[in-house]
Structures are given as structure tokens and as C-alpha cells.
């Protein structure tokens, strides 16, 4: 769609366009999007520019984005939803807000066969997790979901557990957040938590209650968990966990 692509051209650097199946005509400033060619979308931490005084030339490939307003994200998301082979999205370290996530993901990214979603090092918090619920509710499974260092607390974890009631996640990274015992319990006792194979949970606020919650989870039947990581600050916690295995 020409109108959308012209706006997307102002968002994505030309090197990235070529790499992911975009073409660009310098003479008239019109671009064509071959959505069937795109299977992965990567944004690097230094690629988003919110300084509107920055105006790169057409030959400047150093940035994957120029003017990322909320409206840009909305149009960009609408275009990406046409990518019938899009399986991986990585927006790590881009300082995305909840409002920008709502604009990009909308009502769940349509029919994209998304398997890998990396949002680490963004200031999501509860608002950002709430914005992701339509995405999780619109699909049955994600192979990898990274929400480490996203300022999640117990309330954000509770919100995420609502999404886990719809979507099975095989590997989930929640390291270096502020999730406590109550948030951990919400996650582990959501209806699809038994499908988890790997849970990275180091750097959170787990106490005695949280360790006991993990033990109860491990003693449940029909779980696929193969690996869970967290800090062991008391020797007796090791004995508790060993007794549950």
C-alpha cells in the first residue's frame, strides 16, 4: 500500500529495507514492500531516533528508524501484519512505551506465525504488559518470549499470567525485574504454565514463599519444565527444591 510504505520508508533505514525484502526507488521516493519475504524483524538499541532535528540523507544507513512517533508505530504495525512469514521480532533495548506497543501490535498481529518475541530492556511495566495481552490471546504458542529487564512487578506478572491462560510459551525469560512471590505464583499457576520448558527468573524478589510455590509447581503432574533459574540465598532453599524434584 503506497501510503503506508511511504511512511514506513521514513522509519526504516535503507540497509534494513534491502535485507528484509524491501525495495526503494531513490528518484521518486516510493517504496515497495515484499511482505512474503520477511521472516524476522530486528531493531538494534541504537536504531531508534526520537530527536526530530535529525534528518539523515538517503545514503545514511546508520539508523533503522528516524522519526518514531506513536502514529509511525501504528502504520508500521499495520504493514508488518501483512507479513505472512514473520516468525521473529526483536525490539530489545529500544525504550518502547506501553503506548507504542499498543500502536504496533494492535489487536494481535493478525495471522503472522510469530514464534520468537524479544522485548528485553524496555520500560514496559504493567501498562506495557497490558498492551501485549491481545497479542498473547490471538495465538496458541510462542517458542521464546523475553521480558527481562522490563520493570515488571507483581501486578505486571499477574497481567502476564492472563495472557498465559491463552498462549503456551516454551521458553520465557523474566530475569532482572521486580517480581516477588505473589507474581511468581500468578505465573506458575496460570492454566498453560505446565507447557513451560525453561523459565529464567534470576534477579527478582523471590523469598521463602516463592521457593515454596516453585516446590508446589514441581510436584504437579503434567508439567514440561526442564530448567528454572533463580538466586538461592539460603541453604535450606536448596533442600526444599531437592525434596520437590
PDB file of C-alpha atoms in Angstrom:
ATOM      1  CA  UNK A   1       0.000   0.000   0.000  1.00  0.00           C
ATOM      2  CA  UNK A   2       1.742   3.092  -1.244  1.00  0.00           C
ATOM      3  CA  UNK A   3       0.638   5.448   1.524  1.00  0.00           C
ATOM      4  CA  UNK A   4       1.758   3.095   4.253  1.00  0.00           C
ATOM      5  CA  UNK A   5       5.052   2.289   2.582  1.00  0.00           C
ATOM      6  CA  UNK A   6       5.977   5.933   2.167  1.00  0.00           C
ATOM      7  CA  UNK A   7       5.594   6.369   5.924  1.00  0.00           C
ATOM      8  CA  UNK A   8       7.439   3.143   6.672  1.00  0.00           C
ATOM      9  CA  UNK A   9      10.294   4.403   4.450  1.00  0.00           C
ATOM     10  CA  UNK A  10      10.721   7.268   6.915  1.00  0.00           C
ATOM     11  CA  UNK A  11      11.061   4.714   9.713  1.00  0.00           C
ATOM     12  CA  UNK A  12      13.378   2.015   8.349  1.00  0.00           C
ATOM     13  CA  UNK A  13      16.921   2.633   7.089  1.00  0.00           C
ATOM     14  CA  UNK A  14      17.634   1.583   3.519  1.00  0.00           C
ATOM     15  CA  UNK A  15      20.082  -1.158   4.515  1.00  0.00           C
ATOM     16  CA  UNK A  16      17.366  -2.830   6.587  1.00  0.00           C
ATOM     17  CA  UNK A  17      14.859  -2.480   3.763  1.00  0.00           C
ATOM     18  CA  UNK A  18      17.140  -4.369   1.409  1.00  0.00           C
ATOM     19  CA  UNK A  19      17.910  -7.043   3.980  1.00  0.00           C
ATOM     20  CA  UNK A  20      14.299  -7.805   4.835  1.00  0.00           C
ATOM     21  CA  UNK A  21      12.748  -7.685   1.384  1.00  0.00           C
ATOM     22  CA  UNK A  22      12.045  -4.010   0.832  1.00  0.00           C
ATOM     23  CA  UNK A  23      12.921  -2.126  -2.339  1.00  0.00           C
ATOM     24  CA  UNK A  24      13.369   1.638  -2.634  1.00  0.00           C
ATOM     25  CA  UNK A  25      13.331   3.990  -5.619  1.00  0.00           C
ATOM     26  CA  UNK A  26      15.551   6.984  -4.846  1.00  0.00           C
ATOM     27  CA  UNK A  27      14.356   9.025  -7.799  1.00  0.00           C
ATOM     28  CA  UNK A  28      10.739   9.327  -6.678  1.00  0.00           C
ATOM     29  CA  UNK A  29      10.900   8.333  -3.015  1.00  0.00           C
ATOM     30  CA  UNK A  30       8.431   5.465  -3.415  1.00  0.00           C
ATOM     31  CA  UNK A  31       8.972   2.078  -1.846  1.00  0.00           C
ATOM     32  CA  UNK A  32       7.562  -1.393  -2.406  1.00  0.00           C
ATOM     33  CA  UNK A  33       7.163  -3.922   0.384  1.00  0.00           C
ATOM     34  CA  UNK A  34       7.518  -7.630  -0.421  1.00  0.00           C
ATOM     35  CA  UNK A  35       5.829  -8.862   2.739  1.00  0.00           C
ATOM     36  CA  UNK A  36       6.162 -12.537   1.826  1.00  0.00           C
ATOM     37  CA  UNK A  37       9.972 -12.255   2.090  1.00  0.00           C
ATOM     38  CA  UNK A  38      10.087 -11.048   5.684  1.00  0.00           C
ATOM     39  CA  UNK A  39      10.573 -13.704   8.363  1.00  0.00           C
ATOM     40  CA  UNK A  40      12.394 -11.647  11.030  1.00  0.00           C
ATOM     41  CA  UNK A  41      12.323  -8.037  12.204  1.00  0.00           C
ATOM     42  CA  UNK A  42      15.296  -6.812  14.269  1.00  0.00           C
ATOM     43  CA  UNK A  43      15.675  -3.363  15.821  1.00  0.00           C
ATOM     44  CA  UNK A  44      19.005  -2.612  17.485  1.00  0.00           C
ATOM     45  CA  UNK A  45      19.230  -0.418  20.616  1.00  0.00           C
ATOM     46  CA  UNK A  46      20.845   2.459  18.709  1.00  0.00           C
ATOM     47  CA  UNK A  47      18.439   2.356  15.799  1.00  0.00           C
ATOM     48  CA  UNK A  48      15.557   4.426  17.186  1.00  0.00           C
ATOM     49  CA  UNK A  49      15.931   8.175  16.906  1.00  0.00           C
ATOM     50  CA  UNK A  50      13.453  10.435  18.680  1.00  0.00           C
ATOM     51  CA  UNK A  51      15.352  13.664  18.018  1.00  0.00           C
ATOM     52  CA  UNK A  52      13.201  15.244  15.301  1.00  0.00           C
ATOM     53  CA  UNK A  53      16.038  17.613  14.355  1.00  0.00           C
ATOM     54  CA  UNK A  54      17.958  14.618  12.983  1.00  0.00           C
ATOM     55  CA  UNK A  55      17.490  14.399   9.211  1.00  0.00           C
ATOM     56  CA  UNK A  56      19.705  11.761   7.523  1.00  0.00           C
ATOM     57  CA  UNK A  57      20.159  11.676   3.778  1.00  0.00           C
ATOM     58  CA  UNK A  58      19.011   8.810   1.581  1.00  0.00           C
ATOM     59  CA  UNK A  59      22.531   7.349   1.734  1.00  0.00           C
ATOM     60  CA  UNK A  60      22.628   7.261   5.546  1.00  0.00           C
ATOM     61  CA  UNK A  61      22.254   3.614   6.621  1.00  0.00           C
ATOM     62  CA  UNK A  62      23.307   4.068  10.264  1.00  0.00           C
ATOM     63  CA  UNK A  63      19.765   4.108  11.685  1.00  0.00           C
ATOM     64  CA  UNK A  64      16.883   1.700  11.230  1.00  0.00           C
ATOM     65  CA  UNK A  65      14.394   4.366  12.334  1.00  0.00           C
ATOM     66  CA  UNK A  66      14.185   8.129  12.081  1.00  0.00           C
ATOM     67  CA  UNK A  67      11.013   9.629  13.498  1.00  0.00           C
ATOM     68  CA  UNK A  68       9.278   7.027  15.647  1.00  0.00           C
ATOM     69  CA  UNK A  69       6.046   8.687  16.708  1.00  0.00           C
ATOM     70  CA  UNK A  70       3.113   6.669  18.004  1.00  0.00           C
ATOM     71  CA  UNK A  71       1.443   7.076  14.612  1.00  0.00           C
ATOM     72  CA  UNK A  72       4.593   5.738  12.914  1.00  0.00           C
ATOM     73  CA  UNK A  73       4.401   2.638  15.092  1.00  0.00           C
ATOM     74  CA  UNK A  74       0.736   2.152  14.207  1.00  0.00           C
ATOM     75  CA  UNK A  75       1.343   2.312  10.461  1.00  0.00           C
ATOM     76  CA  UNK A  76       4.459   0.192  10.780  1.00  0.00           C
ATOM     77  CA  UNK A  77       2.490  -2.450  12.696  1.00  0.00           C
ATOM     78  CA  UNK A  78      -0.293  -2.478  10.105  1.00  0.00           C
ATOM     79  CA  UNK A  79       2.292  -3.108   7.401  1.00  0.00           C
ATOM     80  CA  UNK A  80       4.032  -5.876   9.371  1.00  0.00           C
ATOM     81  CA  UNK A  81       0.696  -7.668   9.883  1.00  0.00           C
ATOM     82  CA  UNK A  82       0.723  -8.378   6.154  1.00  0.00           C
ATOM     83  CA  UNK A  83       3.920 -10.431   6.578  1.00  0.00           C
ATOM     84  CA  UNK A  84       2.608 -13.962   6.323  1.00  0.00           C
ATOM     85  CA  UNK A  85       6.035 -15.463   7.159  1.00  0.00           C
ATOM     86  CA  UNK A  86       7.002 -13.179  10.060  1.00  0.00           C
ATOM     87  CA  UNK A  87       8.237 -15.522  12.806  1.00  0.00           C
ATOM     88  CA  UNK A  88      10.587 -13.373  14.910  1.00  0.00           C
ATOM     89  CA  UNK A  89      10.505  -9.831  16.325  1.00  0.00           C
ATOM     90  CA  UNK A  90      13.311  -8.318  18.372  1.00  0.00           C
ATOM     91  CA  UNK A  91      12.885  -4.861  19.900  1.00  0.00           C
ATOM     92  CA  UNK A  92      15.473  -5.218  22.677  1.00  0.00           C
ATOM     93  CA  UNK A  93      16.784  -2.072  24.338  1.00  0.00           C
ATOM     94  CA  UNK A  94      14.588   0.296  22.304  1.00  0.00           C
ATOM     95  CA  UNK A  95      12.936   2.018  25.300  1.00  0.00           C
ATOM     96  CA  UNK A  96       9.450   1.329  23.966  1.00  0.00           C
ATOM     97  CA  UNK A  97       6.491   2.652  25.925  1.00  0.00           C
ATOM     98  CA  UNK A  98       3.176   0.906  26.506  1.00  0.00           C
ATOM     99  CA  UNK A  99       1.509   3.352  24.124  1.00  0.00           C
ATOM    100  CA  UNK A 100       3.965   2.483  21.361  1.00  0.00           C
ATOM    101  CA  UNK A 101       3.420  -1.248  21.934  1.00  0.00           C
ATOM    102  CA  UNK A 102      -0.344  -0.774  21.650  1.00  0.00           C
ATOM    103  CA  UNK A 103       0.181   1.119  18.394  1.00  0.00           C
ATOM    104  CA  UNK A 104       2.470  -1.523  16.860  1.00  0.00           C
ATOM    105  CA  UNK A 105       0.869  -4.786  17.988  1.00  0.00           C
ATOM    106  CA  UNK A 106      -2.722  -3.536  17.830  1.00  0.00           C
ATOM    107  CA  UNK A 107      -5.155  -6.413  18.207  1.00  0.00           C
ATOM    108  CA  UNK A 108      -2.537  -9.163  17.961  1.00  0.00           C
ATOM    109  CA  UNK A 109      -0.534  -9.002  14.689  1.00  0.00           C
ATOM    110  CA  UNK A 110      -3.172 -10.762  12.621  1.00  0.00           C
ATOM    111  CA  UNK A 111      -2.144 -14.077  11.102  1.00  0.00           C
ATOM    112  CA  UNK A 112       1.629 -13.709  11.465  1.00  0.00           C
ATOM    113  CA  UNK A 113       3.120 -17.092  12.519  1.00  0.00           C
ATOM    114  CA  UNK A 114       5.114 -15.406  15.297  1.00  0.00           C
ATOM    115  CA  UNK A 115       7.325 -17.771  17.329  1.00  0.00           C
ATOM    116  CA  UNK A 116      10.059 -15.527  18.811  1.00  0.00           C
ATOM    117  CA  UNK A 117       9.449 -12.231  20.628  1.00  0.00           C
ATOM    118  CA  UNK A 118      12.296 -10.350  22.332  1.00  0.00           C
ATOM    119  CA  UNK A 119      11.328  -7.166  24.213  1.00  0.00           C
ATOM    120  CA  UNK A 120      14.079  -7.129  26.824  1.00  0.00           C
ATOM    121  CA  UNK A 121      15.480  -3.869  28.214  1.00  0.00           C
ATOM    122  CA  UNK A 122      12.331  -1.839  27.579  1.00  0.00           C
ATOM    123  CA  UNK A 123      10.444   0.129  30.248  1.00  0.00           C
ATOM    124  CA  UNK A 124       7.209  -1.816  29.854  1.00  0.00           C
ATOM    125  CA  UNK A 125       5.858  -2.200  33.381  1.00  0.00           C
ATOM    126  CA  UNK A 126       2.191  -3.061  33.873  1.00  0.00           C
ATOM    127  CA  UNK A 127       0.997  -0.807  31.033  1.00  0.00           C
ATOM    128  CA  UNK A 128       3.320  -2.460  28.539  1.00  0.00           C
ATOM    129  CA  UNK A 129       2.313  -5.974  29.589  1.00  0.00           C
ATOM    130  CA  UNK A 130      -1.345  -4.982  29.324  1.00  0.00           C
ATOM    131  CA  UNK A 131      -0.633  -3.853  25.759  1.00  0.00           C
ATOM    132  CA  UNK A 132       0.714  -7.308  24.912  1.00  0.00           C
ATOM    133  CA  UNK A 133      -2.378  -9.225  26.065  1.00  0.00           C
ATOM    134  CA  UNK A 134      -4.195  -9.057  22.687  1.00  0.00           C
ATOM    135  CA  UNK A 135      -1.069 -10.499  21.058  1.00  0.00           C
ATOM    136  CA  UNK A 136      -0.902 -13.409  23.511  1.00  0.00           C
ATOM    137  CA  UNK A 137      -4.643 -14.019  23.309  1.00  0.00           C
ATOM    138  CA  UNK A 138      -4.505 -14.202  19.499  1.00  0.00           C
ATOM    139  CA  UNK A 139      -2.087 -17.153  19.244  1.00  0.00           C
ATOM    140  CA  UNK A 140      -1.703 -20.597  20.682  1.00  0.00           C
ATOM    141  CA  UNK A 141       2.062 -20.755  21.238  1.00  0.00           C
ATOM    142  CA  UNK A 142       5.370 -18.849  21.371  1.00  0.00           C
ATOM    143  CA  UNK A 143       8.668 -20.694  21.359  1.00  0.00           C
ATOM    144  CA  UNK A 144      10.615 -17.863  23.029  1.00  0.00           C
ATOM    145  CA  UNK A 145       9.426 -14.799  24.948  1.00  0.00           C
ATOM    146  CA  UNK A 146      11.972 -12.416  26.514  1.00  0.00           C
ATOM    147  CA  UNK A 147      10.732  -9.821  29.016  1.00  0.00           C
ATOM    148  CA  UNK A 148      13.914  -9.496  31.062  1.00  0.00           C
ATOM    149  CA  UNK A 149      14.792  -6.033  32.410  1.00  0.00           C
ATOM    150  CA  UNK A 150      11.372  -4.586  31.577  1.00  0.00           C
ATOM    151  CA  UNK A 151      10.444  -3.133  35.015  1.00  0.00           C
ATOM    152  CA  UNK A 152       7.859  -5.832  35.707  1.00  0.00           C
ATOM    153  CA  UNK A 153       6.429  -6.093  39.225  1.00  0.00           C
ATOM    154  CA  UNK A 154       3.820  -8.388  40.793  1.00  0.00           C
ATOM    155  CA  UNK A 155       0.928  -6.626  39.070  1.00  0.00           C
ATOM    156  CA  UNK A 156       2.638  -6.884  35.677  1.00  0.00           C
ATOM    157  CA  UNK A 157       3.262 -10.588  36.331  1.00  0.00           C
ATOM    158  CA  UNK A 158      -0.406 -11.047  37.180  1.00  0.00           C
ATOM    159  CA  UNK A 159      -1.330  -9.378  33.886  1.00  0.00           C
ATOM    160  CA  UNK A 160       1.096 -11.630  32.028  1.00  0.00           C
ATOM    161  CA  UNK A 161      -0.483 -14.688  33.642  1.00  0.00           C
ATOM    162  CA  UNK A 162      -3.764 -13.691  31.972  1.00  0.00           C
ATOM    163  CA  UNK A 163      -2.007 -13.992  28.621  1.00  0.00           C
ATOM    164  CA  UNK A 164      -0.562 -17.359  29.609  1.00  0.00           C
ATOM    165  CA  UNK A 165      -4.120 -18.616  30.019  1.00  0.00           C
ATOM    166  CA  UNK A 166      -4.408 -18.334  26.227  1.00  0.00           C
ATOM    167  CA  UNK A 167      -0.870 -18.806  24.890  1.00  0.00           C
ATOM    168  CA  UNK A 168       1.561 -21.659  25.571  1.00  0.00           C
ATOM    169  CA  UNK A 169       5.142 -20.388  25.984  1.00  0.00           C
ATOM    170  CA  UNK A 170       8.010 -22.853  25.866  1.00  0.00           C
ATOM    171  CA  UNK A 171      10.897 -20.616  26.972  1.00  0.00           C
ATOM    172  CA  UNK A 172      10.345 -17.412  28.977  1.00  0.00           C
ATOM    173  CA  UNK A 173      12.995 -15.014  30.286  1.00  0.00           C
ATOM    174  CA  UNK A 174      11.872 -12.732  33.138  1.00  0.00           C
ATOM    175  CA  UNK A 175      15.293 -12.004  34.643  1.00  0.00           C
ATOM    176  CA  UNK A 176      16.180  -8.740  36.411  1.00  0.00           C
ATOM    177  CA  UNK A 177      12.706  -7.443  37.174  1.00  0.00           C
ATOM    178  CA  UNK A 178      10.928  -6.650  40.452  1.00  0.00           C
ATOM    179  CA  UNK A 179       8.618  -9.671  40.535  1.00  0.00           C
ATOM    180  CA  UNK A 180       8.020 -11.024  44.026  1.00  0.00           C
ATOM    181  CA  UNK A 181       6.477 -14.152  45.495  1.00  0.00           C
ATOM    182  CA  UNK A 182       2.889 -13.248  44.583  1.00  0.00           C
ATOM    183  CA  UNK A 183       3.759 -12.502  40.975  1.00  0.00           C
ATOM    184  CA  UNK A 184       5.669 -15.768  40.656  1.00  0.00           C
ATOM    185  CA  UNK A 185       2.659 -17.678  41.998  1.00  0.00           C
ATOM    186  CA  UNK A 186       0.365 -15.995  39.456  1.00  0.00           C
ATOM    187  CA  UNK A 187       2.672 -17.063  36.625  1.00  0.00           C
ATOM    188  CA  UNK A 188       3.256 -20.649  37.710  1.00  0.00           C
ATOM    189  CA  UNK A 189      -0.398 -21.380  38.353  1.00  0.00           C
ATOM    190  CA  UNK A 190      -1.799 -19.900  35.152  1.00  0.00           C
ATOM    191  CA  UNK A 191      -3.580 -22.523  33.081  1.00  0.00           C
ATOM    192  CA  UNK A 192      -0.807 -23.006  30.489  1.00  0.00           C
ATOM    193  CA  UNK A 193       2.233 -22.742  32.786  1.00  0.00           C
ATOM    194  CA  UNK A 194       2.690 -26.501  32.569  1.00  0.00           C
ATOM    195  CA  UNK A 195       3.908 -26.094  28.980  1.00  0.00           C
ATOM    196  CA  UNK A 196       6.940 -24.074  30.109  1.00  0.00           C
ATOM    197  CA  UNK A 197      10.241 -25.844  29.444  1.00  0.00           C
ATOM    198  CA  UNK A 198      12.572 -23.061  30.568  1.00  0.00           C
ATOM    199  CA  UNK A 199      11.970 -20.193  32.995  1.00  0.00           C
ATOM    200  CA  UNK A 200      14.735 -17.642  33.636  1.00  0.00           C
ATOM    201  CA  UNK A 201      13.907 -15.854  36.892  1.00  0.00           C
ATOM    202  CA  UNK A 202      17.182 -14.588  38.354  1.00  0.00           C
ATOM    203  CA  UNK A 203      17.331 -11.023  39.633  1.00  0.00           C
ATOM    204  CA  UNK A 204      13.784 -10.893  41.016  1.00  0.00           C
ATOM    205  CA  UNK A 205      12.478 -10.627  44.584  1.00  0.00           C
ATOM    206  CA  UNK A 206      11.900 -14.288  45.418  1.00  0.00           C
ATOM    207  CA  UNK A 207      11.675 -15.231  49.097  1.00  0.00           C
ATOM    208  CA  UNK A 208      10.715 -18.274  51.137  1.00  0.00           C
ATOM    209  CA  UNK A 209       7.112 -18.147  49.902  1.00  0.00           C
ATOM    210  CA  UNK A 210       8.284 -18.074  46.291  1.00  0.00           C
ATOM    211  CA  UNK A 211      10.526 -21.108  46.767  1.00  0.00           C
ATOM    212  CA  UNK A 212       7.611 -22.992  48.350  1.00  0.00           C
ATOM    213  CA  UNK A 213       5.476 -22.002  45.345  1.00  0.00           C
ATOM    214  CA  UNK A 214       8.086 -23.457  42.985  1.00  0.00           C
ATOM    215  CA  UNK A 215       8.098 -26.675  45.012  1.00  0.00           C
ATOM    216  CA  UNK A 216       4.315 -26.984  44.730  1.00  0.00           C
ATOM    217  CA  UNK A 217       4.558 -26.382  40.988  1.00  0.00           C
ATOM    218  CA  UNK A 218       7.269 -29.029  40.556  1.00  0.00           C
ATOM    219  CA  UNK A 219       5.106 -31.562  42.375  1.00  0.00           C
ATOM    220  CA  UNK A 220       2.206 -31.063  39.997  1.00  0.00           C
ATOM    221  CA  UNK A 221       1.611 -33.643  37.307  1.00  0.00           C
ATOM    222  CA  UNK A 222       1.816 -32.983  33.561  1.00  0.00           C
ATOM    223  CA  UNK A 223       4.447 -30.241  33.561  1.00  0.00           C
ATOM    224  CA  UNK A 224       7.229 -29.942  30.983  1.00  0.00           C
ATOM    225  CA  UNK A 225       9.639 -27.738  32.964  1.00  0.00           C
ATOM    226  CA  UNK A 226      13.260 -28.740  32.357  1.00  0.00           C
ATOM    227  CA  UNK A 227      15.108 -25.688  33.686  1.00  0.00           C
ATOM    228  CA  UNK A 228      14.390 -22.850  36.117  1.00  0.00           C
ATOM    229  CA  UNK A 229      16.975 -20.294  37.253  1.00  0.00           C
ATOM    230  CA  UNK A 230      16.870 -18.118  40.368  1.00  0.00           C
ATOM    231  CA  UNK A 231      19.209 -16.987  43.140  1.00  0.00           C
ATOM    232  CA  UNK A 232      19.487 -19.305  46.117  1.00  0.00           C
ATOM    233  CA  UNK A 233      20.187 -17.024  49.086  1.00  0.00           C
ATOM    234  CA  UNK A 234      19.514 -19.549  51.855  1.00  0.00           C
ATOM    235  CA  UNK A 235      20.930 -23.093  52.084  1.00  0.00           C
ATOM    236  CA  UNK A 236      17.590 -24.507  53.249  1.00  0.00           C
ATOM    237  CA  UNK A 237      16.015 -23.461  49.951  1.00  0.00           C
ATOM    238  CA  UNK A 238      18.222 -25.989  48.167  1.00  0.00           C
ATOM    239  CA  UNK A 239      16.851 -28.756  50.388  1.00  0.00           C
ATOM    240  CA  UNK A 240      13.297 -27.614  49.739  1.00  0.00           C
ATOM    241  CA  UNK A 241      13.782 -27.671  45.974  1.00  0.00           C
ATOM    242  CA  UNK A 242      15.559 -31.022  46.024  1.00  0.00           C
ATOM    243  CA  UNK A 243      12.717 -32.535  48.017  1.00  0.00           C
ATOM    244  CA  UNK A 244      10.260 -31.420  45.334  1.00  0.00           C
ATOM    245  CA  UNK A 245      12.130 -32.999  42.426  1.00  0.00           C
TER     246      UNK A 245
END
